[in-house]
Coordinates of C-alpha atoms and ligand atoms in Angstrom, one line a residue:
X1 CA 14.5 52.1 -2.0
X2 CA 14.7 48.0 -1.6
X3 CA 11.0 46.5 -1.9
X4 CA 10.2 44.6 1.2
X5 CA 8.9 41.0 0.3
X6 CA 6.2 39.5 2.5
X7 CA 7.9 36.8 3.9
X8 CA 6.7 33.5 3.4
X9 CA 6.8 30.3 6.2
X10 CA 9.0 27.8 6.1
X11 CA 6.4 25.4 7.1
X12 CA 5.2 22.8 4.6
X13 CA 7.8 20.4 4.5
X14 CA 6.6 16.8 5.2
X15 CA 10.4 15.3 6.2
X16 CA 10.8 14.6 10.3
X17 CA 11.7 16.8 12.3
X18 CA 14.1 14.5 14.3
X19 CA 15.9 12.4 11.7
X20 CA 17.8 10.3 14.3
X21 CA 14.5 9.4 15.8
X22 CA 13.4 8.3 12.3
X23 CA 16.0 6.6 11.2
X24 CA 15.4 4.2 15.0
X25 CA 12.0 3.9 13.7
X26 CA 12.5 3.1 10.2
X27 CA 15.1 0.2 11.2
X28 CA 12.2 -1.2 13.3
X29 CA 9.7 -1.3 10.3
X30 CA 12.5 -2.9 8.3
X31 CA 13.2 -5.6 10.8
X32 CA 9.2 -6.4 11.6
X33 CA 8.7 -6.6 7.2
X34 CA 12.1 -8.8 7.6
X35 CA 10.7 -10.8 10.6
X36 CA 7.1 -11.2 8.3
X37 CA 9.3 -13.1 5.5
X38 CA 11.9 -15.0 7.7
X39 CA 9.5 -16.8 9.7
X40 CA 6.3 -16.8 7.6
X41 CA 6.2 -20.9 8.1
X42 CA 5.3 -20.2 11.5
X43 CA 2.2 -17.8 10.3
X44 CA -1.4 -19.3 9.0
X45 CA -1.1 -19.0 5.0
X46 CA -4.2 -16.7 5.6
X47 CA -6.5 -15.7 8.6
X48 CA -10.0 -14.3 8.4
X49 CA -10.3 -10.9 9.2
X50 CA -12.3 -10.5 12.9
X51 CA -15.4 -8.3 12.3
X52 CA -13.4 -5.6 15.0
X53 CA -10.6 -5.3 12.2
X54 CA -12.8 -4.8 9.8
X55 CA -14.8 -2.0 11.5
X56 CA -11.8 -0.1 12.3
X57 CA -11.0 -0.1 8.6
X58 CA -14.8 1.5 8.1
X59 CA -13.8 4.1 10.5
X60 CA -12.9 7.6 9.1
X61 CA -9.0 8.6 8.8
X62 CA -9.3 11.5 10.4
X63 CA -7.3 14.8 9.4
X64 CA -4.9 15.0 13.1
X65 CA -1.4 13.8 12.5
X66 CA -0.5 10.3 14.2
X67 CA 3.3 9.8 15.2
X68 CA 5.2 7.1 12.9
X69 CA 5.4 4.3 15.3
X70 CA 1.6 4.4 15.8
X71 CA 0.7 4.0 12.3
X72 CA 3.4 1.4 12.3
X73 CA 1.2 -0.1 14.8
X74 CA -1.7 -0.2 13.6
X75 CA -0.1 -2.1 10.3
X76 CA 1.1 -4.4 12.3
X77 CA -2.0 -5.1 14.4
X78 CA -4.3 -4.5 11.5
X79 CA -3.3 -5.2 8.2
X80 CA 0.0 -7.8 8.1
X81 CA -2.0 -10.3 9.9
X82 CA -4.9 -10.1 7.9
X83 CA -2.9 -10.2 4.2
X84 CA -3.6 -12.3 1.0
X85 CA -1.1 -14.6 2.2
X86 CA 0.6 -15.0 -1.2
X87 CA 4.2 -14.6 0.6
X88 CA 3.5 -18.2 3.0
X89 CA 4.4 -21.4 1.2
X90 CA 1.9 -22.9 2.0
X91 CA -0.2 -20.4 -0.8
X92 CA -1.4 -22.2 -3.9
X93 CA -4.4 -20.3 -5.1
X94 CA -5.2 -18.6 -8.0
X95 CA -2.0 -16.8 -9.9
X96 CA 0.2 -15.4 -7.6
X97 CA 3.6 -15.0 -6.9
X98 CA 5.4 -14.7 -3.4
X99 CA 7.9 -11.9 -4.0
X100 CA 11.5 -11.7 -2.6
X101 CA 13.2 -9.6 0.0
X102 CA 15.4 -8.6 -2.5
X103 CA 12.8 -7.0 -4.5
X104 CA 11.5 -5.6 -1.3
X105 CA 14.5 -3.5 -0.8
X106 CA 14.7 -2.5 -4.4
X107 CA 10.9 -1.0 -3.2
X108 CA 12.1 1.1 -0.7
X109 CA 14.7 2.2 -3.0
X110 CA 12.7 2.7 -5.3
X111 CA 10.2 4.6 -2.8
X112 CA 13.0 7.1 -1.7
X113 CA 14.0 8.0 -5.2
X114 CA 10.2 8.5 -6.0
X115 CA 11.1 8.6 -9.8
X116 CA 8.7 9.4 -12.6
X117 CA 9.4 6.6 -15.3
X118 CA 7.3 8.3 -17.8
X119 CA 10.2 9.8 -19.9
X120 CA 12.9 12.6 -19.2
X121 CA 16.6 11.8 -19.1
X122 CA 17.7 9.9 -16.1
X123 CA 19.3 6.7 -15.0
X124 CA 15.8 4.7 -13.5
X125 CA 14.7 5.1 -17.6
X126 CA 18.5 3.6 -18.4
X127 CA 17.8 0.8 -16.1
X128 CA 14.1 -0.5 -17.7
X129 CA 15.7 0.4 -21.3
X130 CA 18.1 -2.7 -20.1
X131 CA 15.5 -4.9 -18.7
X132 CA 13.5 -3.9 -22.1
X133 CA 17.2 -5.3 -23.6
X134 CA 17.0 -8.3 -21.6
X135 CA 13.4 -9.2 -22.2
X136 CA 14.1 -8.9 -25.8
X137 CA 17.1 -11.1 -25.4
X138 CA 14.9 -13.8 -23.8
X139 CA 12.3 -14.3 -26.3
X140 CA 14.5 -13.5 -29.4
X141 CA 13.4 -10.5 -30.5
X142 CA 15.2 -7.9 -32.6
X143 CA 17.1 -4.9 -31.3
X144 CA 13.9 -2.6 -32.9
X145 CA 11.3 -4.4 -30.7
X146 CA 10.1 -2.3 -27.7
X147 CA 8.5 -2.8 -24.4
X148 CA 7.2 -1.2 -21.4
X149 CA 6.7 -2.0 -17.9
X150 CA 3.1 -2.1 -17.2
X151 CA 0.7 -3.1 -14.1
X152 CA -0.2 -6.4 -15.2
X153 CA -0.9 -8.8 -18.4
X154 CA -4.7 -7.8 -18.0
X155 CA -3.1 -4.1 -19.3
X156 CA -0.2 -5.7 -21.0
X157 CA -3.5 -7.3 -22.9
X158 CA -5.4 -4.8 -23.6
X159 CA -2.4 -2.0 -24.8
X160 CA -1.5 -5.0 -27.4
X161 CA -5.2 -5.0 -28.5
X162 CA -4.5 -1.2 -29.3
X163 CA -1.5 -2.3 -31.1
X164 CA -3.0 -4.8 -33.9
X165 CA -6.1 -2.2 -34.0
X166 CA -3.8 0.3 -35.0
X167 CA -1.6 -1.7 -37.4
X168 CA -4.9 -2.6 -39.2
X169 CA -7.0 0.1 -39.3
X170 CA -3.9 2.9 -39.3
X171 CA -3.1 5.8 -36.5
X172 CA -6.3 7.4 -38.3
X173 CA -8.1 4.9 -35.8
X174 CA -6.5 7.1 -33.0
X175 CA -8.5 9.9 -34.0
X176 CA -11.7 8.8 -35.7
X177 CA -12.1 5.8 -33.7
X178 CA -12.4 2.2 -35.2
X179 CA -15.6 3.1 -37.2
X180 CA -17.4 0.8 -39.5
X181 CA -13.9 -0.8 -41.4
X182 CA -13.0 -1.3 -37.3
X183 CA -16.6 -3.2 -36.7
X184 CA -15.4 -5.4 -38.8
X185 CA -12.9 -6.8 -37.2
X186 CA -12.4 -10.1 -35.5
X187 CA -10.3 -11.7 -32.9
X188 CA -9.9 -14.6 -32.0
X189 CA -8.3 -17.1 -29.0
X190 CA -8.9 -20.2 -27.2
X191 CA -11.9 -21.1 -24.6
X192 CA -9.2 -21.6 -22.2
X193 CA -8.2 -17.7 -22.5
X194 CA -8.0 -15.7 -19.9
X195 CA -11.3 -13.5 -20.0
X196 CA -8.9 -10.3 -19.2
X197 CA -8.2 -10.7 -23.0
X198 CA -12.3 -10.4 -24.1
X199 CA -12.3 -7.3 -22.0
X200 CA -9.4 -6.1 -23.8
X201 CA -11.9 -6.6 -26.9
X202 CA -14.1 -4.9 -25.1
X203 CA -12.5 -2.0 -23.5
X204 CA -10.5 -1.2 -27.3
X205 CA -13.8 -0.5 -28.7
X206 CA -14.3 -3.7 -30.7
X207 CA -17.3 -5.1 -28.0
X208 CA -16.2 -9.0 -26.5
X209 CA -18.3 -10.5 -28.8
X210 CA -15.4 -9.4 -31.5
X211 CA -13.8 -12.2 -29.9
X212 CA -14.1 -15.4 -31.5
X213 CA -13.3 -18.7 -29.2
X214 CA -12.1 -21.5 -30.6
X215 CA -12.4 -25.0 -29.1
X216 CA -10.0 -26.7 -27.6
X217 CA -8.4 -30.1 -27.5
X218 CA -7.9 -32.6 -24.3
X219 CA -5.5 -30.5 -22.9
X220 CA -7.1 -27.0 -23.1
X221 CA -4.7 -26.5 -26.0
X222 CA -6.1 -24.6 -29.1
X223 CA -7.1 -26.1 -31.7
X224 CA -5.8 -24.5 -34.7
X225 CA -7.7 -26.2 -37.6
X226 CA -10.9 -25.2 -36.1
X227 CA -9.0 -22.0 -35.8
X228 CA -8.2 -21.6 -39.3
X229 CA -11.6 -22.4 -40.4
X230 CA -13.5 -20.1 -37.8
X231 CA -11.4 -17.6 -40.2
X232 CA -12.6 -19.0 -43.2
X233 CA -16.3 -18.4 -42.3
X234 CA -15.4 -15.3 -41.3
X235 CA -13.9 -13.9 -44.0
X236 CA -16.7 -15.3 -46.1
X237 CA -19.1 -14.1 -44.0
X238 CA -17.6 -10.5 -45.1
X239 CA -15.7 -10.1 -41.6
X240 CA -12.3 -9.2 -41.4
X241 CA -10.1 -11.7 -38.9
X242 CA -6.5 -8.9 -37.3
X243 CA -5.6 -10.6 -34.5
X244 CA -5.0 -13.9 -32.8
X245 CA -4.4 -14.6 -29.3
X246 CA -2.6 -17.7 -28.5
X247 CA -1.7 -18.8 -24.8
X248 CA 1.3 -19.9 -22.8
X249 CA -0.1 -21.2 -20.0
X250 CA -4.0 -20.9 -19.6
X251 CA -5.3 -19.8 -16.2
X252 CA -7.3 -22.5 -15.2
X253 CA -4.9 -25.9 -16.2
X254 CA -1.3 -24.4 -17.2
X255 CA -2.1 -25.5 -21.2
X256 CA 0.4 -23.9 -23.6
X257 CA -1.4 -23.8 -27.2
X258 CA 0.9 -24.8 -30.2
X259 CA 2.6 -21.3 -30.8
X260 CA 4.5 -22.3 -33.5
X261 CA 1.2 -23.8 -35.7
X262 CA -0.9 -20.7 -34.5
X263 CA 2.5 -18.2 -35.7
X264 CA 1.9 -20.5 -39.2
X265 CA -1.6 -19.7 -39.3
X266 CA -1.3 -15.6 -38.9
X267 CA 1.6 -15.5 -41.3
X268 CA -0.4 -17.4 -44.0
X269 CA -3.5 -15.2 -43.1
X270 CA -1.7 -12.1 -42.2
X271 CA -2.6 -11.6 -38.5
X272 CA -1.4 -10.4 -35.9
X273 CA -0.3 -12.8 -33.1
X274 CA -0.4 -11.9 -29.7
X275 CA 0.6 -14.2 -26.6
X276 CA -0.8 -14.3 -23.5
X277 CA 2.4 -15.7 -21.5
X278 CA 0.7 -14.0 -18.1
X279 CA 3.2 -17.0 -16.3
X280 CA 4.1 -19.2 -18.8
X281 CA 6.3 -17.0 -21.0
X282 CA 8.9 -16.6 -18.4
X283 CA 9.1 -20.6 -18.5
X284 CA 11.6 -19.6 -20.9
X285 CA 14.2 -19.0 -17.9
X286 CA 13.5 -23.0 -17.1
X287 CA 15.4 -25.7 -18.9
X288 CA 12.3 -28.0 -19.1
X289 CA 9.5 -25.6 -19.5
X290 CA 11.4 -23.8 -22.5
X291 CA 11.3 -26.2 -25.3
X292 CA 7.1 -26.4 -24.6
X293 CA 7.3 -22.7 -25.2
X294 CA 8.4 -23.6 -29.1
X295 CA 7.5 -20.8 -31.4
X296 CA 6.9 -18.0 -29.0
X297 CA 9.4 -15.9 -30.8
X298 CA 7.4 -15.5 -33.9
X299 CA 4.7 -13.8 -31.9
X300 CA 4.1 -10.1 -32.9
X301 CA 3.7 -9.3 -29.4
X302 CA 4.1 -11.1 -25.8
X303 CA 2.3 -9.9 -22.6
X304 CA 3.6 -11.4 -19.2
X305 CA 4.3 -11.0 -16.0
X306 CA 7.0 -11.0 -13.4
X307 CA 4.9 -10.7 -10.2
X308 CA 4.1 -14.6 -11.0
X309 CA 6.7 -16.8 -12.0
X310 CA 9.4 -13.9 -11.9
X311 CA 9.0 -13.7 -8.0
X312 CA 8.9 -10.0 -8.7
X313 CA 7.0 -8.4 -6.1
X314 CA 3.7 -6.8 -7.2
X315 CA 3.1 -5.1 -9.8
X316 CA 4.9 -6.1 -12.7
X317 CA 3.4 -6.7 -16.3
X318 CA 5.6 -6.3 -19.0
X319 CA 4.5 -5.8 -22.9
X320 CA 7.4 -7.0 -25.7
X321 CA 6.5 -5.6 -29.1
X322 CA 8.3 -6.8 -32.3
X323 CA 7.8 -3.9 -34.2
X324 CA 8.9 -0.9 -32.1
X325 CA 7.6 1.8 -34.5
X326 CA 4.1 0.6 -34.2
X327 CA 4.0 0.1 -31.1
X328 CA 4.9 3.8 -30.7
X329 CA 2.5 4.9 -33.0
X330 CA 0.1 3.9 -31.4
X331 CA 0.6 6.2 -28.6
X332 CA 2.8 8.5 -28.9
X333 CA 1.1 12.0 -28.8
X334 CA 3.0 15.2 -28.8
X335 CA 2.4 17.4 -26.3
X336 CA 3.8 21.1 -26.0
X337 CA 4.5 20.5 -22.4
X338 CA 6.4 16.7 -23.8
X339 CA 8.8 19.0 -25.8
X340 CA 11.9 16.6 -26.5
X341 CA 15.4 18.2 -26.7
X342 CA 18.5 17.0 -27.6
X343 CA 20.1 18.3 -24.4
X344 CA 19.1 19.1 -20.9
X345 CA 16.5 16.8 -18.8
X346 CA 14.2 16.5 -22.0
X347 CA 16.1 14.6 -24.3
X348 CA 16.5 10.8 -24.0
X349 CA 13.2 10.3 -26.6
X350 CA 11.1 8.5 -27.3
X351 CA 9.8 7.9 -23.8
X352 CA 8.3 5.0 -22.2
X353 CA 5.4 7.3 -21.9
X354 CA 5.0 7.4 -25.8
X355 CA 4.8 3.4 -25.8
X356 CA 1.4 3.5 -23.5
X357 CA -1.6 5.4 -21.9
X358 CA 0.6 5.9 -18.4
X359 CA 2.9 9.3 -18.3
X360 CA 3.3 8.6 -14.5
X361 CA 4.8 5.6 -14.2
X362 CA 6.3 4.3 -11.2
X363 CA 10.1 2.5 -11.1
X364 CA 8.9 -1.3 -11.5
X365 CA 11.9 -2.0 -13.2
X366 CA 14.1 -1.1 -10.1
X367 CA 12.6 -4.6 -8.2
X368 CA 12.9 -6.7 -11.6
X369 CA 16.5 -5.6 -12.3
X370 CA 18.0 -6.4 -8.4
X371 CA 16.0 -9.5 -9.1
X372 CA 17.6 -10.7 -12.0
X373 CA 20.7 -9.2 -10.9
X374 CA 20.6 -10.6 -6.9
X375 CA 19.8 -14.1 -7.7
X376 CA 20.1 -14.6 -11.3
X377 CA 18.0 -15.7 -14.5
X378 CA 19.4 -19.1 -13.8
X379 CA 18.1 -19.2 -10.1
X380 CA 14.4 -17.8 -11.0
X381 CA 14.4 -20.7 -13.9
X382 CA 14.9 -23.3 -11.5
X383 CA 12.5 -22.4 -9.0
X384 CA 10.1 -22.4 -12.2
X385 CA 11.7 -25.8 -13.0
X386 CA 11.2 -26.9 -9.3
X387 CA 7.8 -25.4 -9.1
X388 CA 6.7 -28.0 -12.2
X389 CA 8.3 -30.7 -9.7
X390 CA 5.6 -30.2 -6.7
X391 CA 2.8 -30.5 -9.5
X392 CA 4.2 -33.7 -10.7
X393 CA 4.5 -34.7 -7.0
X394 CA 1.3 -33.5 -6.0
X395 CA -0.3 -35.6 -9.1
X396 CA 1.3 -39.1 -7.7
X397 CA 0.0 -37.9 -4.3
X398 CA -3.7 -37.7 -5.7
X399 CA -3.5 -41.0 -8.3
X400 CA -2.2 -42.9 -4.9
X401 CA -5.0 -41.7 -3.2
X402 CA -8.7 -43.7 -3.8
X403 CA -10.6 -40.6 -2.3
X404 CA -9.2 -38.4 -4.6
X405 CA -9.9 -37.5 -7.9
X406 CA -7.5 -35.8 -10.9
X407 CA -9.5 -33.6 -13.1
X408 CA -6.3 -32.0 -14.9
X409 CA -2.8 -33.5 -15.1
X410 CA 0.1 -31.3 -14.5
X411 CA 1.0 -29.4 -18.0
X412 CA 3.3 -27.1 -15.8
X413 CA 2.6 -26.3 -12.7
X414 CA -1.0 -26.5 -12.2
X415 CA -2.8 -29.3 -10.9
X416 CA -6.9 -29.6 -10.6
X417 CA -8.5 -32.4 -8.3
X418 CA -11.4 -33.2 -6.2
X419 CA -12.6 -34.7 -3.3
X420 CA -14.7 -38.1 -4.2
X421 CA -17.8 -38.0 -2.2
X422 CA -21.5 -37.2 -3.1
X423 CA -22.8 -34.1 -3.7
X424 CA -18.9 -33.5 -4.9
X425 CA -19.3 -29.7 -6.0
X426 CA -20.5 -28.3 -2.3
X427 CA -18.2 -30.5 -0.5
X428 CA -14.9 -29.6 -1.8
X429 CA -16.5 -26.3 -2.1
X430 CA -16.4 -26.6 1.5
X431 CA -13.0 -28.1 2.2
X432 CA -11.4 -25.6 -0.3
X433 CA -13.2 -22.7 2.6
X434 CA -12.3 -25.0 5.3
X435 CA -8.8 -25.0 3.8
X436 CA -8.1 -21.8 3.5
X437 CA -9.5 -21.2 6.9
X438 CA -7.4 -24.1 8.7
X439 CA -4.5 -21.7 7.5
X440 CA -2.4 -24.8 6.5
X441 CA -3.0 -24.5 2.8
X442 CA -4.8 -22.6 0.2
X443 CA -5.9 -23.7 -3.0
X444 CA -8.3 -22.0 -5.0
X445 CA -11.1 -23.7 -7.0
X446 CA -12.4 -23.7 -10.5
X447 CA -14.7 -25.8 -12.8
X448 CA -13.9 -28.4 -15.0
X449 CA -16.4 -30.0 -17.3
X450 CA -19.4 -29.1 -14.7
X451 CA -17.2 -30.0 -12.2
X452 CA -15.7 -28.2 -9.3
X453 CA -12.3 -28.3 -8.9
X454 CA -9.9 -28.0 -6.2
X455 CA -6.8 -26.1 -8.0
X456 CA -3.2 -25.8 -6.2
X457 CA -1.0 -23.6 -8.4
X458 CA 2.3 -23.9 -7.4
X459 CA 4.1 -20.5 -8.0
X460 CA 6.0 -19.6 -4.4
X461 CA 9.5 -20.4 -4.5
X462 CA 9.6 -21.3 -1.1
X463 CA 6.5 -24.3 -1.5
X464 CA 8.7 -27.6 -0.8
X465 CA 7.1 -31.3 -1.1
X466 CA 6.0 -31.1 2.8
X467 CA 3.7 -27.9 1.6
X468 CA 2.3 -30.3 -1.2
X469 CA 1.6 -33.6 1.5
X470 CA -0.2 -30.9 3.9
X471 CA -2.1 -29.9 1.1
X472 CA -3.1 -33.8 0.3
X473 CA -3.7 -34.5 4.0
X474 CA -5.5 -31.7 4.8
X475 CA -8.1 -32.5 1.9
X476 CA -8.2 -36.1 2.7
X477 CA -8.7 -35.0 7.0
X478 CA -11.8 -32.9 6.1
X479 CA -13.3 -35.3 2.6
X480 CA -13.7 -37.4 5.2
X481 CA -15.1 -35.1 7.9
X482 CA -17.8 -33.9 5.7
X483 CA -18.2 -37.3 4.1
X484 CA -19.4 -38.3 7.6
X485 CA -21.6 -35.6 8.1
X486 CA -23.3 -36.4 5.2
X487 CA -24.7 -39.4 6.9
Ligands
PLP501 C1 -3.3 -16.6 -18.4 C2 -3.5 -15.3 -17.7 N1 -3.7 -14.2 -18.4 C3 -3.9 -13.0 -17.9 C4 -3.9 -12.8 -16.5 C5 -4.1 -11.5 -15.9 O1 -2.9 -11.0 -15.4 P1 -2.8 -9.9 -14.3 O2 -3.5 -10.4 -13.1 O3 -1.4 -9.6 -14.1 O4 -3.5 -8.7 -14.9 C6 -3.7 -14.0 -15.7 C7 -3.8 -13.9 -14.2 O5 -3.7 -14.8 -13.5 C8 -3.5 -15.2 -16.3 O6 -3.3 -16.3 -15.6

């Protein structure tokens, strides 16, 4: 006698129902995101969100199904107005890149083949191995250097941080923690550093006070004598220096330190040397932003990103390490359910998941490779070249202006100014908010030496010289409107 199975619904599959229906409606959301880029000029660079929008978002989800389109609505009513604005030209704040359509499309690509890049044998892993090739290739590393596709340098950071810790203190560390040998360790980098790289201090173990600041000179660079002897102390002070942190391009002015004289100082002191090249490394791709970059291939390791200067849409932090088999020991941790093979889906090791914490890990390669491949290295270099351009500009703008003020010259393509007027800090406070409210431009600010600044960062490949005077007359417009009401 044949058993009789209970039978069991076919009814948990999530695809349409009507695929032709879907496919009209997908075509429509892939126009309206091609529509959002094409004619972005004609959008403010950023609108404030009306309270209404805000309220809707505070409202529950609820748990009934909503057709496609609606949803689709709703984005398009909701949340595309009310974006960061980091895609409009007209976007100079902070550090942010404006993306591509081509990387776009490599999204939704890499959406539909919803690929697990944490290891296993299969082409997406074949395509960041090459784009591990390439970045290799650019910075002149050897063919046993690894690296990994990460969110950003804030992680890229923080995973070199493990790195040196293990390299110094041994893979023992990974199991008995840094312990007293590992309290004695000290880092060190510039005060210009980005303070992602003190949390990666903190967040290792170590505590952020492990990290030692050096001064800097005029130009926000290091400075490397001071350097050397804040290691001197150190050492006499019974502490034990592992790692430097040098930086190609700091957040605030665009200074690259001298990373040839800080790779001098770890080799004679036998540290490890870690850049920071969150934008700046990929300067290397730029003609006239390279040779500034002098000595970055004598780093140990380089964090970076190419959401910024690479025009990659977000996320995509990238960590280079020179020495492959360290960087692999310090995460690699067998797993009976990891098993590797030599055939069948489970060969292919090591993994990218062996070379950090992630083990689902999204295809950021996918966007970065049709990027490089779509337009070229050569093309993203000269919108890096061009983006150094507009700083230069914007810097004859403000030294031909009285009103205005230059607090930090373009090293790259960063430029930091203010508003003269009394009671400076509030009132370009004010016109930054007014700014960034008019929708015609938006800078971000910073301080200076107790001063506020008003900081355009030019990363969008699509800013042009009229983005730069509607920056300039827009601050001179409102300097003088609250000048006046100052009277
Ligand atoms: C110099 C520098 N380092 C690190 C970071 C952090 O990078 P991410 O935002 O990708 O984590 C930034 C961000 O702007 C930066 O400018």
């Amino acid at each position: 006698m044949t058993k009789a199975w209970p039978p069991v619904a076919n009814r948990s599959s999530l695809d349409p129902e009507d695929w032709t229906a879907l496919r009209a409606q997908a075509h429509r959301m892939l126009d309206d995101m091609l529509d959002y880029v094409a004619d972005i000029r004609e959008r403010p660079v950023w609108t404030p969100m009306p309270q209404a929008v805000r309220d809707h978002f505070r409202a529950d989800i609820g748990d009934e199904p909503t057709p496609l389109e609606e949803v689709h609505r709703e984005f398009m009513d909701t949340v595309l107005p009310y974006a960061g604005g980091n895609v409009h030209p007209g976007f100079m704040g902070w550090v942010q890149g404006g993306g591509t359509v081509t990387g776009m499309l490599a999204e939704m690509l890499a959406g539909g083949l919803n690929a697990n890049l944490g290891g296993r044998d299969h082409a997406p892993i074949e395509v960041e191995r090459q784009m591990v090739a390439w970045v290799r290739r650019l910075f002149g590393f050897p063919e046993s250097a690894s690296g990994l596709f990460v969110t950003g340098t804030s992680m890229a950071n923080l995973l070199a941080v493990l790195v040196a810790r293990t390299a110094r203190l041994g893979t023992a560390a990974r199991q008995d923690g840094i312990g007293p040998a590992g309290q004695k360790l000290r880092a060190y980098a510039s005060r210009a550093a980005h303070g992602c790289v003190a949390q990666a201090m903190d967040l290792a173990g170590f505590g952020s006070d492990a990290l030692h600041l050096t001064p800097v000179d005029a130009s926000s660079r290091m400075d490397v004598a001071a350097l050397r002897g804040m290691i001197a102390r150190d050492r006499a002070a019974g502490l034990e220096p592992f790692l430097v942190v040098g930086s190609a391009g700091t957040v605030d002015v665009g200074a690259v330190d001298d990373l040839r004289a800080i790779a001098q100082a770890c080799r004679d002191e036998g540290l490890w040397f870690h850049i920071d090249g969150a934008y700046g490394a990929l300067g290397m791709l730029s003609p006239t932003v390279a040779p500034r970059l002098d000595g970055i291939g004598e780093a140990d390791s380089i964090a970076f990103d190419f959401h910024k200067w690479g025009q990659v849409p977000y996320d995509a932090g990238f960590l280079l390490v020179k020495d492959g088999r360290q960087h692999h020991e310090s995460f690699a941790s067998p797993a009976a359910y990891l098993r590797r093979e030599t055939r069948g889906m489970a060969a292919g090791s090591p993994w990218p998941c062996d070379f950090g914490p992630d083990l689902s890990r999204g295809f950021r390669a996918l966007k970065t490779w049709f990027t490089l491949k779509v337009h070229g290295a050569n093309a993203i270099g000269a919108a890096i070249t061009h983006s150094c351009e507009l700083a230069k500009y914007l810097e004859l703008r403000i030294a031909a202006e009285p009103a205005l003020e230059l607090l930090a010259p373009a090293q790259l393509n960063i430029v930091c100014f203010r508003y003269r007027v009394e009671d400076s800090d509030r009132i370009n406070a004010d016109i930054v908010a007014a700014l960034q409210e008019s929708g015609i431009a938006a800078p971000s600010m910073t301080t200076l030496d107790d001063k506020l600044a008003i900081r355009a960062a030019l990363f969008n490949h699509r800013t042009e010289q009229a983005d730069v005077d509607a920056l300039v007359d827009a601050v001179l417009r409102l300097g003088l409107r609250f000048r006046r009401s100052l009277d």
